[in-house]
PDB file of N, CA, C and O in Angstrom:
ATOM      1  N   MET A   1      79.235 -74.306  55.695  1.00 48.00           N
ATOM      2  CA  MET A   1      80.139 -73.640  54.781  1.00 48.00           C
ATOM      3  C   MET A   1      79.423 -73.467  53.444  1.00 48.00           C
ATOM      4  O   MET A   1      78.784 -74.366  52.944  1.00 48.00           O
ATOM      5  N   GLY A   2      79.538 -72.281  52.855  1.00 53.00           N
ATOM      6  CA  GLY A   2      78.884 -72.006  51.590  1.00 53.00           C
ATOM      7  C   GLY A   2      79.634 -72.582  50.412  1.00 53.00           C
ATOM      8  O   GLY A   2      80.759 -73.054  50.532  1.00 53.00           O
ATOM      9  N   ARG A   3      78.983 -72.538  49.255  1.00 60.00           N
ATOM     10  CA  ARG A   3      79.605 -73.099  48.043  1.00 60.00           C
ATOM     11  C   ARG A   3      80.912 -72.416  47.680  1.00 60.00           C
ATOM     12  O   ARG A   3      81.870 -73.064  47.279  1.00 60.00           O
ATOM     13  N   THR A   4      80.943 -71.089  47.811  1.00 64.00           N
ATOM     14  CA  THR A   4      82.170 -70.366  47.478  1.00 64.00           C
ATOM     15  C   THR A   4      83.299 -70.808  48.385  1.00 64.00           C
ATOM     16  O   THR A   4      84.417 -71.050  47.936  1.00 64.00           O
ATOM     17  N   GLN A   5      83.035 -70.928  49.677  1.00 67.00           N
ATOM     18  CA  GLN A   5      84.064 -71.361  50.623  1.00 67.00           C
ATOM     19  C   GLN A   5      84.504 -72.788  50.319  1.00 67.00           C
ATOM     20  O   GLN A   5      85.685 -73.102  50.365  1.00 67.00           O
ATOM     21  N   ASP A   6      83.547 -73.660  50.004  1.00 72.00           N
ATOM     22  CA  ASP A   6      83.882 -75.049  49.647  1.00 72.00           C
ATOM     23  C   ASP A   6      84.797 -75.080  48.427  1.00 72.00           C
ATOM     24  O   ASP A   6      85.768 -75.830  48.381  1.00 72.00           O
ATOM     25  N   ARG A   7      84.493 -74.238  47.444  1.00 76.00           N
ATOM     26  CA  ARG A   7      85.285 -74.191  46.216  1.00 76.00           C
ATOM     27  C   ARG A   7      86.702 -73.698  46.504  1.00 76.00           C
ATOM     28  O   ARG A   7      87.676 -74.221  45.983  1.00 76.00           O
ATOM     29  N   LYS A   8      86.829 -72.672  47.359  1.00 80.00           N
ATOM     30  CA  LYS A   8      88.147 -72.150  47.716  1.00 80.00           C
ATOM     31  C   LYS A   8      88.948 -73.193  48.477  1.00 80.00           C
ATOM     32  O   LYS A   8      90.129 -73.387  48.224  1.00 80.00           O
ATOM     33  N   GLU A   9      88.305 -73.860  49.422  1.00 84.00           N
ATOM     34  CA  GLU A   9      88.994 -74.891  50.188  1.00 84.00           C
ATOM     35  C   GLU A   9      89.454 -76.012  49.262  1.00 84.00           C
ATOM     36  O   GLU A   9      90.573 -76.507  49.377  1.00 84.00           O
ATOM     37  N   SER A  10      88.619 -76.387  48.334  1.00 86.00           N
ATOM     38  CA  SER A  10      88.965 -77.423  47.369  1.00 86.00           C
ATOM     39  C   SER A  10      90.162 -76.994  46.523  1.00 86.00           C
ATOM     40  O   SER A  10      91.069 -77.788  46.261  1.00 86.00           O
ATOM     41  N   ALA A  11      90.173 -75.725  46.108  1.00 87.00           N
ATOM     42  CA  ALA A  11      91.301 -75.218  45.308  1.00 87.00           C
ATOM     43  C   ALA A  11      92.589 -75.265  46.104  1.00 87.00           C
ATOM     44  O   ALA A  11      93.629 -75.709  45.597  1.00 87.00           O
ATOM     45  N   PHE A  12      92.548 -74.832  47.366  1.00 86.00           N
ATOM     46  CA  PHE A  12      93.754 -74.866  48.195  1.00 86.00           C
ATOM     47  C   PHE A  12      94.228 -76.297  48.422  1.00 86.00           C
ATOM     48  O   PHE A  12      95.432 -76.571  48.386  1.00 86.00           O
ATOM     49  N   CYS A  13      93.298 -77.210  48.645  1.00 89.00           N
ATOM     50  CA  CYS A  13      93.681 -78.618  48.821  1.00 89.00           C
ATOM     51  C   CYS A  13      94.320 -79.155  47.546  1.00 89.00           C
ATOM     52  O   CYS A  13      95.304 -79.897  47.602  1.00 89.00           O
ATOM     53  N   GLY A  14      93.786 -78.773  46.404  1.00 91.00           N
ATOM     54  CA  GLY A  14      94.359 -79.185  45.132  1.00 91.00           C
ATOM     55  C   GLY A  14      95.766 -78.652  44.959  1.00 91.00           C
ATOM     56  O   GLY A  14      96.677 -79.380  44.540  1.00 91.00           O
ATOM     57  N   TYR A  15      95.977 -77.362  45.300  1.00 90.00           N
ATOM     58  CA  TYR A  15      97.325 -76.789  45.222  1.00 90.00           C
ATOM     59  C   TYR A  15      98.275 -77.554  46.149  1.00 90.00           C
ATOM     60  O   TYR A  15      99.395 -77.879  45.770  1.00 90.00           O
ATOM     61  N   ALA A  16      97.825 -77.814  47.361  1.00 92.00           N
ATOM     62  CA  ALA A  16      98.672 -78.500  48.342  1.00 92.00           C
ATOM     63  C   ALA A  16      99.073 -79.892  47.852  1.00 92.00           C
ATOM     64  O   ALA A  16     100.238 -80.290  47.970  1.00 92.00           O
ATOM     65  N   LYS A  17      98.124 -80.612  47.290  1.00 92.00           N
ATOM     66  CA  LYS A  17      98.425 -81.958  46.771  1.00 92.00           C
ATOM     67  C   LYS A  17      99.420 -81.891  45.623  1.00 92.00           C
ATOM     68  O   LYS A  17     100.373 -82.658  45.565  1.00 92.00           O
ATOM     69  N   GLN A  18      99.191 -80.961  44.695  1.00 92.00           N
ATOM     70  CA  GLN A  18     100.082 -80.840  43.546  1.00 92.00           C
ATOM     71  C   GLN A  18     101.484 -80.403  43.958  1.00 92.00           C
ATOM     72  O   GLN A  18     102.455 -80.764  43.303  1.00 92.00           O
ATOM     73  N   LEU A  19     101.586 -79.654  45.053  1.00 91.00           N
ATOM     74  CA  LEU A  19     102.891 -79.227  45.546  1.00 91.00           C
ATOM     75  C   LEU A  19     103.575 -80.315  46.369  1.00 91.00           C
ATOM     76  O   LEU A  19     104.735 -80.175  46.740  1.00 91.00           O
ATOM     77  N   GLY A  20     102.837 -81.393  46.650  1.00 93.00           N
ATOM     78  CA  GLY A  20     103.409 -82.493  47.421  1.00 93.00           C
ATOM     79  C   GLY A  20     103.494 -82.208  48.915  1.00 93.00           C
ATOM     80  O   GLY A  20     104.324 -82.792  49.610  1.00 93.00           O
ATOM     81  N   LEU A  21     102.644 -81.309  49.404  1.00 92.00           N
ATOM     82  CA  LEU A  21     102.647 -81.018  50.831  1.00 92.00           C
ATOM     83  C   LEU A  21     102.081 -82.197  51.608  1.00 92.00           C
ATOM     84  O   LEU A  21     101.272 -82.968  51.091  1.00 92.00           O
ATOM     85  N   GLY A  22     102.479 -82.328  52.855  1.00 92.00           N
ATOM     86  CA  GLY A  22     101.909 -83.352  53.729  1.00 92.00           C
ATOM     87  C   GLY A  22     100.467 -82.995  54.027  1.00 92.00           C
ATOM     88  O   GLY A  22     100.204 -82.011  54.717  1.00 92.00           O
ATOM     89  N   MET A  23      99.547 -83.772  53.494  1.00 93.00           N
ATOM     90  CA  MET A  23      98.132 -83.399  53.590  1.00 93.00           C
ATOM     91  C   MET A  23      97.602 -83.466  55.020  1.00 93.00           C
ATOM     92  O   MET A  23      96.723 -82.676  55.373  1.00 93.00           O
ATOM     93  N   LYS A  24      98.136 -84.341  55.840  1.00 93.00           N
ATOM     94  CA  LYS A  24      97.666 -84.400  57.225  1.00 93.00           C
ATOM     95  C   LYS A  24      98.001 -83.089  57.936  1.00 93.00           C
ATOM     96  O   LYS A  24      97.156 -82.495  58.599  1.00 93.00           O
ATOM     97  N   LYS A  25      99.231 -82.622  57.765  1.00 93.00           N
ATOM     98  CA  LYS A  25      99.653 -81.361  58.374  1.00 93.00           C
ATOM     99  C   LYS A  25      98.877 -80.192  57.760  1.00 93.00           C
ATOM    100  O   LYS A  25      98.458 -79.274  58.459  1.00 93.00           O
ATOM    101  N   PHE A  26      98.667 -80.235  56.440  1.00 92.00           N
ATOM    102  CA  PHE A  26      97.917 -79.183  55.764  1.00 92.00           C
ATOM    103  C   PHE A  26      96.489 -79.112  56.299  1.00 92.00           C
ATOM    104  O   PHE A  26      95.984 -78.028  56.613  1.00 92.00           O
ATOM    105  N   ASP A  27      95.837 -80.283  56.407  1.00 91.00           N
ATOM    106  CA  ASP A  27      94.456 -80.319  56.903  1.00 91.00           C
ATOM    107  C   ASP A  27      94.366 -79.797  58.332  1.00 91.00           C
ATOM    108  O   ASP A  27      93.408 -79.106  58.694  1.00 91.00           O
ATOM    109  N   THR A  28      95.371 -80.116  59.149  1.00 93.00           N
ATOM    110  CA  THR A  28      95.406 -79.631  60.532  1.00 93.00           C
ATOM    111  C   THR A  28      95.513 -78.109  60.550  1.00 93.00           C
ATOM    112  O   THR A  28      94.798 -77.433  61.283  1.00 93.00           O
ATOM    113  N   ALA A  29      96.403 -77.557  59.720  1.00 91.00           N
ATOM    114  CA  ALA A  29      96.559 -76.105  59.653  1.00 91.00           C
ATOM    115  C   ALA A  29      95.294 -75.441  59.128  1.00 91.00           C
ATOM    116  O   ALA A  29      94.884 -74.384  59.623  1.00 91.00           O
ATOM    117  N   LEU A  30      94.669 -76.062  58.137  1.00 87.00           N
ATOM    118  CA  LEU A  30      93.456 -75.505  57.550  1.00 87.00           C
ATOM    119  C   LEU A  30      92.336 -75.400  58.581  1.00 87.00           C
ATOM    120  O   LEU A  30      91.542 -74.455  58.551  1.00 87.00           O
ATOM    121  N   ALA A  31      92.293 -76.331  59.527  1.00 90.00           N
ATOM    122  CA  ALA A  31      91.247 -76.339  60.550  1.00 90.00           C
ATOM    123  C   ALA A  31      91.616 -75.521  61.788  1.00 90.00           C
ATOM    124  O   ALA A  31      90.787 -75.348  62.675  1.00 90.00           O
ATOM    125  N   ASP A  32      92.839 -75.001  61.848  1.00 93.00           N
ATOM    126  CA  ASP A  32      93.330 -74.292  63.033  1.00 93.00           C
ATOM    127  C   ASP A  32      92.788 -72.859  63.067  1.00 93.00           C
ATOM    128  O   ASP A  32      93.028 -72.079  62.145  1.00 93.00           O
ATOM    129  N   PRO A  33      92.074 -72.499  64.139  1.00 93.00           N
ATOM    130  CA  PRO A  33      91.528 -71.137  64.243  1.00 93.00           C
ATOM    131  C   PRO A  33      92.619 -70.060  64.226  1.00 93.00           C
ATOM    132  O   PRO A  33      92.386 -68.950  63.736  1.00 93.00           O
ATOM    133  N   GLU A  34      93.800 -70.364  64.727  1.00 95.00           N
ATOM    134  CA  GLU A  34      94.888 -69.381  64.711  1.00 95.00           C
ATOM    135  C   GLU A  34      95.325 -69.078  63.273  1.00 95.00           C
ATOM    136  O   GLU A  34      95.561 -67.920  62.912  1.00 95.00           O
ATOM    137  N   VAL A  35      95.401 -70.118  62.451  1.00 90.00           N
ATOM    138  CA  VAL A  35      95.743 -69.927  61.045  1.00 90.00           C
ATOM    139  C   VAL A  35      94.652 -69.101  60.366  1.00 90.00           C
ATOM    140  O   VAL A  35      94.935 -68.168  59.610  1.00 90.00           O
ATOM    141  N   ALA A  36      93.401 -69.428  60.655  1.00 88.00           N
ATOM    142  CA  ALA A  36      92.285 -68.666  60.087  1.00 88.00           C
ATOM    143  C   ALA A  36      92.375 -67.198  60.495  1.00 88.00           C
ATOM    144  O   ALA A  36      92.086 -66.303  59.696  1.00 88.00           O
ATOM    145  N   GLY A  37      92.800 -66.950  61.721  1.00 92.00           N
ATOM    146  CA  GLY A  37      92.976 -65.575  62.191  1.00 92.00           C
ATOM    147  C   GLY A  37      94.028 -64.824  61.396  1.00 92.00           C
ATOM    148  O   GLY A  37      93.845 -63.652  61.059  1.00 92.00           O
ATOM    149  N   HIS A  38      95.134 -65.507  61.080  1.00 90.00           N
ATOM    150  CA  HIS A  38      96.179 -64.878  60.266  1.00 90.00           C
ATOM    151  C   HIS A  38      95.649 -64.537  58.868  1.00 90.00           C
ATOM    152  O   HIS A  38      95.941 -63.462  58.331  1.00 90.00           O
ATOM    153  N   VAL A  39      94.879 -65.448  58.305  1.00 82.00           N
ATOM    154  CA  VAL A  39      94.304 -65.199  56.979  1.00 82.00           C
ATOM    155  C   VAL A  39      93.358 -64.002  57.038  1.00 82.00           C
ATOM    156  O   VAL A  39      93.393 -63.128  56.164  1.00 82.00           O
ATOM    157  N   GLN A  40      92.536 -63.941  58.070  1.00 84.00           N
ATOM    158  CA  GLN A  40      91.604 -62.814  58.205  1.00 84.00           C
ATOM    159  C   GLN A  40      92.353 -61.502  58.397  1.00 84.00           C
ATOM    160  O   GLN A  40      91.949 -60.463  57.858  1.00 84.00           O
ATOM    161  N   ASP A  41      93.462 -61.535  59.155  1.00 87.00           N
ATOM    162  CA  ASP A  41      94.275 -60.323  59.328  1.00 87.00           C
ATOM    163  C   ASP A  41      94.820 -59.848  57.988  1.00 87.00           C
ATOM    164  O   ASP A  41      94.792 -58.655  57.682  1.00 87.00           O
ATOM    165  N   ASP A  42      95.327 -60.795  57.189  1.00 81.00           N
ATOM    166  CA  ASP A  42      95.854 -60.444  55.868  1.00 81.00           C
ATOM    167  C   ASP A  42      94.755 -59.900  54.969  1.00 81.00           C
ATOM    168  O   ASP A  42      94.965 -58.937  54.223  1.00 81.00           O
ATOM    169  N   ARG A  43      93.581 -60.511  55.037  1.00 77.00           N
ATOM    170  CA  ARG A  43      92.449 -60.052  54.238  1.00 77.00           C
ATOM    171  C   ARG A  43      92.062 -58.629  54.630  1.00 77.00           C
ATOM    172  O   ARG A  43      91.861 -57.764  53.784  1.00 77.00           O
ATOM    173  N   ARG A  44      91.989 -58.388  55.936  1.00 82.00           N
ATOM    174  CA  ARG A  44      91.651 -57.048  56.429  1.00 82.00           C
ATOM    175  C   ARG A  44      92.671 -56.031  55.925  1.00 82.00           C
ATOM    176  O   ARG A  44      92.313 -54.948  55.464  1.00 82.00           O
ATOM    177  N   ASP A  45      93.944 -56.381  55.992  1.00 82.00           N
ATOM    178  CA  ASP A  45      94.991 -55.475  55.506  1.00 82.00           C
ATOM    179  C   ASP A  45      94.822 -55.210  54.010  1.00 82.00           C
ATOM    180  O   ASP A  45      94.970 -54.078  53.556  1.00 82.00           O
ATOM    181  N   GLY A  46      94.524 -56.252  53.254  1.00 78.00           N
ATOM    182  CA  GLY A  46      94.346 -56.095  51.805  1.00 78.00           C
ATOM    183  C   GLY A  46      93.176 -55.203  51.466  1.00 78.00           C
ATOM    184  O   GLY A  46      93.244 -54.376  50.559  1.00 78.00           O
ATOM    185  N   LEU A  47      92.097 -55.345  52.217  1.00 79.00           N
ATOM    186  CA  LEU A  47      90.916 -54.517  51.975  1.00 79.00           C
ATOM    187  C   LEU A  47      91.139 -53.091  52.455  1.00 79.00           C
ATOM    188  O   LEU A  47      90.699 -52.137  51.820  1.00 79.00           O
ATOM    189  N   GLY A  48      91.833 -52.941  53.575  1.00 77.00           N
ATOM    190  CA  GLY A  48      91.988 -51.637  54.204  1.00 77.00           C
ATOM    191  C   GLY A  48      93.106 -50.786  53.637  1.00 77.00           C
ATOM    192  O   GLY A  48      93.158 -49.592  53.896  1.00 77.00           O
ATOM    193  N   LEU A  49      93.998 -51.356  52.885  1.00 74.00           N
ATOM    194  CA  LEU A  49      95.140 -50.596  52.379  1.00 74.00           C
ATOM    195  C   LEU A  49      94.948 -50.102  50.956  1.00 74.00           C
ATOM    196  O   LEU A  49      95.889 -49.623  50.327  1.00 74.00           O
ATOM    197  N   GLY A  50      93.736 -50.222  50.427  1.00 74.00           N
ATOM    198  CA  GLY A  50      93.459 -49.724  49.089  1.00 74.00           C
ATOM    199  C   GLY A  50      94.139 -50.526  47.991  1.00 74.00           C
ATOM    200  O   GLY A  50      94.433 -49.991  46.929  1.00 74.00           O
ATOM    201  N   LEU A  51      94.376 -51.808  48.233  1.00 78.00           N
ATOM    202  CA  LEU A  51      95.058 -52.647  47.252  1.00 78.00           C
ATOM    203  C   LEU A  51      94.106 -53.278  46.247  1.00 78.00           C
ATOM    204  O   LEU A  51      94.541 -53.922  45.311  1.00 78.00           O
ATOM    205  N   GLY A  52      92.811 -53.119  46.460  1.00 78.00           N
ATOM    206  CA  GLY A  52      91.841 -53.696  45.541  1.00 78.00           C
ATOM    207  C   GLY A  52      91.555 -55.165  45.790  1.00 78.00           C
ATOM    208  O   GLY A  52      90.932 -55.828  44.974  1.00 78.00           O
ATOM    209  N   VAL A  53      92.005 -55.665  46.929  1.00 81.00           N
ATOM    210  CA  VAL A  53      91.792 -57.069  47.262  1.00 81.00           C
ATOM    211  C   VAL A  53      90.317 -57.281  47.599  1.00 81.00           C
ATOM    212  O   VAL A  53      89.743 -56.541  48.385  1.00 81.00           O
ATOM    213  N   GLN A  54      89.716 -58.286  46.982  1.00 78.00           N
ATOM    214  CA  GLN A  54      88.322 -58.607  47.234  1.00 78.00           C
ATOM    215  C   GLN A  54      88.162 -59.833  48.119  1.00 78.00           C
ATOM    216  O   GLN A  54      87.092 -60.125  48.605  1.00 78.00           O
ATOM    217  N   GLY A  55      89.222 -60.601  48.295  1.00 72.00           N
ATOM    218  CA  GLY A  55      89.175 -61.802  49.122  1.00 72.00           C
ATOM    219  C   GLY A  55      90.467 -62.579  48.970  1.00 72.00           C
ATOM    220  O   GLY A  55      91.448 -62.071  48.427  1.00 72.00           O
ATOM    221  N   THR A  56      90.435 -63.771  49.493  1.00 69.00           N
ATOM    222  CA  THR A  56      91.618 -64.624  49.398  1.00 69.00           C
ATOM    223  C   THR A  56      91.286 -65.832  48.542  1.00 69.00           C
ATOM    224  O   THR A  56      90.147 -66.291  48.567  1.00 69.00           O
ATOM    225  N   PRO A  57      92.196 -66.328  47.785  1.00 77.00           N
ATOM    226  CA  PRO A  57      93.552 -65.809  47.627  1.00 77.00           C
ATOM    227  C   PRO A  57      93.585 -64.658  46.637  1.00 77.00           C
ATOM    228  O   PRO A  57      92.771 -64.580  45.723  1.00 77.00           O
ATOM    229  N   THR A  58      94.516 -63.744  46.844  1.00 82.00           N
ATOM    230  CA  THR A  58      94.823 -62.671  45.908  1.00 82.00           C
ATOM    231  C   THR A  58      96.327 -62.665  45.740  1.00 82.00           C
ATOM    232  O   THR A  58      97.057 -62.741  46.722  1.00 82.00           O
ATOM    233  N   PHE A  59      96.784 -62.601  44.514  1.00 85.00           N
ATOM    234  CA  PHE A  59      98.208 -62.681  44.237  1.00 85.00           C
ATOM    235  C   PHE A  59      98.702 -61.397  43.597  1.00 85.00           C
ATOM    236  O   PHE A  59      98.006 -60.786  42.792  1.00 85.00           O
ATOM    237  N   PHE A  60      99.914 -61.020  43.968  1.00 84.00           N
ATOM    238  CA  PHE A  60     100.581 -59.855  43.414  1.00 84.00           C
ATOM    239  C   PHE A  60     101.931 -60.279  42.857  1.00 84.00           C
ATOM    240  O   PHE A  60     102.637 -61.070  43.475  1.00 84.00           O
ATOM    241  N   PHE A  61     102.279 -59.745  41.696  1.00 82.00           N
ATOM    242  CA  PHE A  61     103.608 -59.921  41.118  1.00 82.00           C
ATOM    243  C   PHE A  61     104.129 -58.533  40.786  1.00 82.00           C
ATOM    244  O   PHE A  61     103.446 -57.752  40.119  1.00 82.00           O
ATOM    245  N   ASP A  62     105.328 -58.241  41.266  1.00 81.00           N
ATOM    246  CA  ASP A  62     105.946 -56.935  41.022  1.00 81.00           C
ATOM    247  C   ASP A  62     105.012 -55.797  41.420  1.00 81.00           C
ATOM    248  O   ASP A  62     104.920 -54.780  40.726  1.00 81.00           O
ATOM    249  N   GLY A  63     104.284 -55.985  42.518  1.00 81.00           N
ATOM    250  CA  GLY A  63     103.399 -54.951  43.027  1.00 81.00           C
ATOM    251  C   GLY A  63     102.085 -54.793  42.285  1.00 81.00           C
ATOM    252  O   GLY A  63     101.306 -53.902  42.589  1.00 81.00           O
ATOM    253  N   LYS A  64     101.815 -55.672  41.319  1.00 84.00           N
ATOM    254  CA  LYS A  64     100.572 -55.595  40.557  1.00 84.00           C
ATOM    255  C   LYS A  64      99.712 -56.828  40.823  1.00 84.00           C
ATOM    256  O   LYS A  64     100.201 -57.956  40.782  1.00 84.00           O
ATOM    257  N   MET A  65      98.433 -56.583  41.090  1.00 85.00           N
ATOM    258  CA  MET A  65      97.527 -57.694  41.342  1.00 85.00           C
ATOM    259  C   MET A  65      97.295 -58.462  40.043  1.00 85.00           C
ATOM    260  O   MET A  65      97.147 -57.862  38.975  1.00 85.00           O
ATOM    261  N   VAL A  66      97.286 -59.789  40.149  1.00 85.00           N
ATOM    262  CA  VAL A  66      97.024 -60.642  38.990  1.00 85.00           C
ATOM    263  C   VAL A  66      95.810 -61.512  39.284  1.00 85.00           C
ATOM    264  O   VAL A  66      95.490 -61.795  40.436  1.00 85.00           O
ATOM    265  N   ALA A  67      95.134 -61.930  38.232  1.00 85.00           N
ATOM    266  CA  ALA A  67      93.971 -62.811  38.376  1.00 85.00           C
ATOM    267  C   ALA A  67      94.409 -64.128  39.014  1.00 85.00           C
ATOM    268  O   ALA A  67      95.485 -64.648  38.707  1.00 85.00           O
ATOM    269  N   THR A  68      93.593 -64.641  39.893  1.00 84.00           N
ATOM    270  CA  THR A  68      93.906 -65.909  40.549  1.00 84.00           C
ATOM    271  C   THR A  68      93.913 -67.026  39.525  1.00 84.00           C
ATOM    272  O   THR A  68      92.921 -67.237  38.825  1.00 84.00           O
ATOM    273  N   PRO A  69      95.031 -67.742  39.413  1.00 85.00           N
ATOM    274  CA  PRO A  69      95.109 -68.847  38.454  1.00 85.00           C
ATOM    275  C   PRO A  69      94.125 -69.954  38.835  1.00 85.00           C
ATOM    276  O   PRO A  69      93.856 -70.186  40.009  1.00 85.00           O
ATOM    277  N   GLY A  70      93.616 -70.636  37.824  1.00 85.00           N
ATOM    278  CA  GLY A  70      92.624 -71.681  38.052  1.00 85.00           C
ATOM    279  C   GLY A  70      93.204 -73.047  38.345  1.00 85.00           C
ATOM    280  O   GLY A  70      92.477 -73.958  38.721  1.00 85.00           O
ATOM    281  N   SER A  71      94.518 -73.187  38.198  1.00 89.00           N
ATOM    282  CA  SER A  71      95.142 -74.485  38.447  1.00 89.00           C
ATOM    283  C   SER A  71      96.612 -74.270  38.781  1.00 89.00           C
ATOM    284  O   SER A  71      97.164 -73.180  38.577  1.00 89.00           O
ATOM    285  N   TYR A  72      97.223 -75.319  39.260  1.00 89.00           N
ATOM    286  CA  TYR A  72      98.655 -75.281  39.547  1.00 89.00           C
ATOM    287  C   TYR A  72      99.431 -74.965  38.270  1.00 89.00           C
ATOM    288  O   TYR A  72     100.344 -74.134  38.278  1.00 89.00           O
ATOM    289  N   GLU A  73      99.060 -75.612  37.171  1.00 92.00           N
ATOM    290  CA  GLU A  73      99.762 -75.408  35.907  1.00 92.00           C
ATOM    291  C   GLU A  73      99.672 -73.945  35.458  1.00 92.00           C
ATOM    292  O   GLU A  73     100.654 -73.367  34.996  1.00 92.00           O
ATOM    293  N   ALA A  74      98.480 -73.350  35.598  1.00 91.00           N
ATOM    294  CA  ALA A  74      98.307 -71.947  35.224  1.00 91.00           C
ATOM    295  C   ALA A  74      99.148 -71.039  36.124  1.00 91.00           C
ATOM    296  O   ALA A  74      99.744 -70.063  35.658  1.00 91.00           O
ATOM    297  N   PHE A  75      99.205 -71.371  37.408  1.00 89.00           N
ATOM    298  CA  PHE A  75     100.003 -70.586  38.349  1.00 89.00           C
ATOM    299  C   PHE A  75     101.488 -70.707  38.020  1.00 89.00           C
ATOM    300  O   PHE A  75     102.220 -69.720  37.986  1.00 89.00           O
ATOM    301  N   LYS A  76     101.933 -71.919  37.730  1.00 92.00           N
ATOM    302  CA  LYS A  76     103.328 -72.159  37.371  1.00 92.00           C
ATOM    303  C   LYS A  76     103.694 -71.395  36.099  1.00 92.00           C
ATOM    304  O   LYS A  76     104.748 -70.757  36.024  1.00 92.00           O
ATOM    305  N   THR A  77     102.816 -71.426  35.112  1.00 92.00           N
ATOM    306  CA  THR A  77     103.050 -70.701  33.864  1.00 92.00           C
ATOM    307  C   THR A  77     103.163 -69.194  34.128  1.00 92.00           C
ATOM    308  O   THR A  77     104.047 -68.528  33.582  1.00 92.00           O
ATOM    309  N   LEU A  78     102.277 -68.680  34.963  1.00 88.00           N
ATOM    310  CA  LEU A  78     102.297 -67.259  35.312  1.00 88.00           C
ATOM    311  C   LEU A  78     103.635 -66.889  35.947  1.00 88.00           C
ATOM    312  O   LEU A  78     104.273 -65.896  35.574  1.00 88.00           O
ATOM    313  N   ILE A  79     104.086 -67.693  36.888  1.00 90.00           N
ATOM    314  CA  ILE A  79     105.360 -67.430  37.566  1.00 90.00           C
ATOM    315  C   ILE A  79     106.517 -67.561  36.582  1.00 90.00           C
ATOM    316  O   ILE A  79     107.403 -66.685  36.528  1.00 90.00           O
ATOM    317  N   ASP A  80     106.527 -68.622  35.794  1.00 93.00           N
ATOM    318  CA  ASP A  80     107.601 -68.815  34.815  1.00 93.00           C
ATOM    319  C   ASP A  80     107.670 -67.655  33.822  1.00 93.00           C
ATOM    320  O   ASP A  80     108.754 -67.172  33.490  1.00 93.00           O
ATOM    321  N   ASP A  81     106.501 -67.178  33.376  1.00 90.00           N
ATOM    322  CA  ASP A  81     106.461 -66.059  32.430  1.00 90.00           C
ATOM    323  C   ASP A  81     107.036 -64.795  33.066  1.00 90.00           C
ATOM    324  O   ASP A  81     107.787 -64.055  32.434  1.00 90.00           O
ATOM    325  N   ARG A  82     106.676 -64.553  34.314  1.00 86.00           N
ATOM    326  CA  ARG A  82     107.181 -63.365  35.023  1.00 86.00           C
ATOM    327  C   ARG A  82     108.688 -63.444  35.235  1.00 86.00           C
ATOM    328  O   ARG A  82     109.378 -62.449  35.141  1.00 86.00           O
ATOM    329  N   LEU A  83     109.185 -64.644  35.550  1.00 88.00           N
ATOM    330  CA  LEU A  83     110.612 -64.820  35.775  1.00 88.00           C
ATOM    331  C   LEU A  83     111.424 -64.660  34.498  1.00 88.00           C
ATOM    332  O   LEU A  83     112.594 -64.283  34.546  1.00 88.00           O
ATOM    333  N   SER A  84     110.810 -64.934  33.354  1.00 89.00           N
ATOM    334  CA  SER A  84     111.535 -64.848  32.095  1.00 89.00           C
ATOM    335  C   SER A  84     111.582 -63.419  31.544  1.00 89.00           C
ATOM    336  O   SER A  84     112.332 -63.151  30.598  1.00 89.00           O
ATOM    337  N   ASP A  85     110.786 -62.503  32.124  1.00 77.00           N
ATOM    338  CA  ASP A  85     110.789 -61.099  31.658  1.00 77.00           C
ATOM    339  C   ASP A  85     112.082 -60.408  31.996  1.00 77.00           C
ATOM    340  O   ASP A  85     112.738 -60.599  32.928  1.00 77.00           O
TER     341      ASP A  85
END
């Protein structure tokens, strides 16, 4: 696994921990080829539909792509700000 992939996996694990997800179940899903297939399907759709998606994760709010937050707190702030509009 390359550094970029390691960094993404680490970010997802960090999000999962901060959200209080069951890490054993999360780790099992993360290693599941079927789950990986779903992610690849979504990625293909994002690239093929002209949405400007460069990879995963990519987030959209109100139909507009937003920069991937660097932490749970940044993501929460982004969501809270959007909800308050």
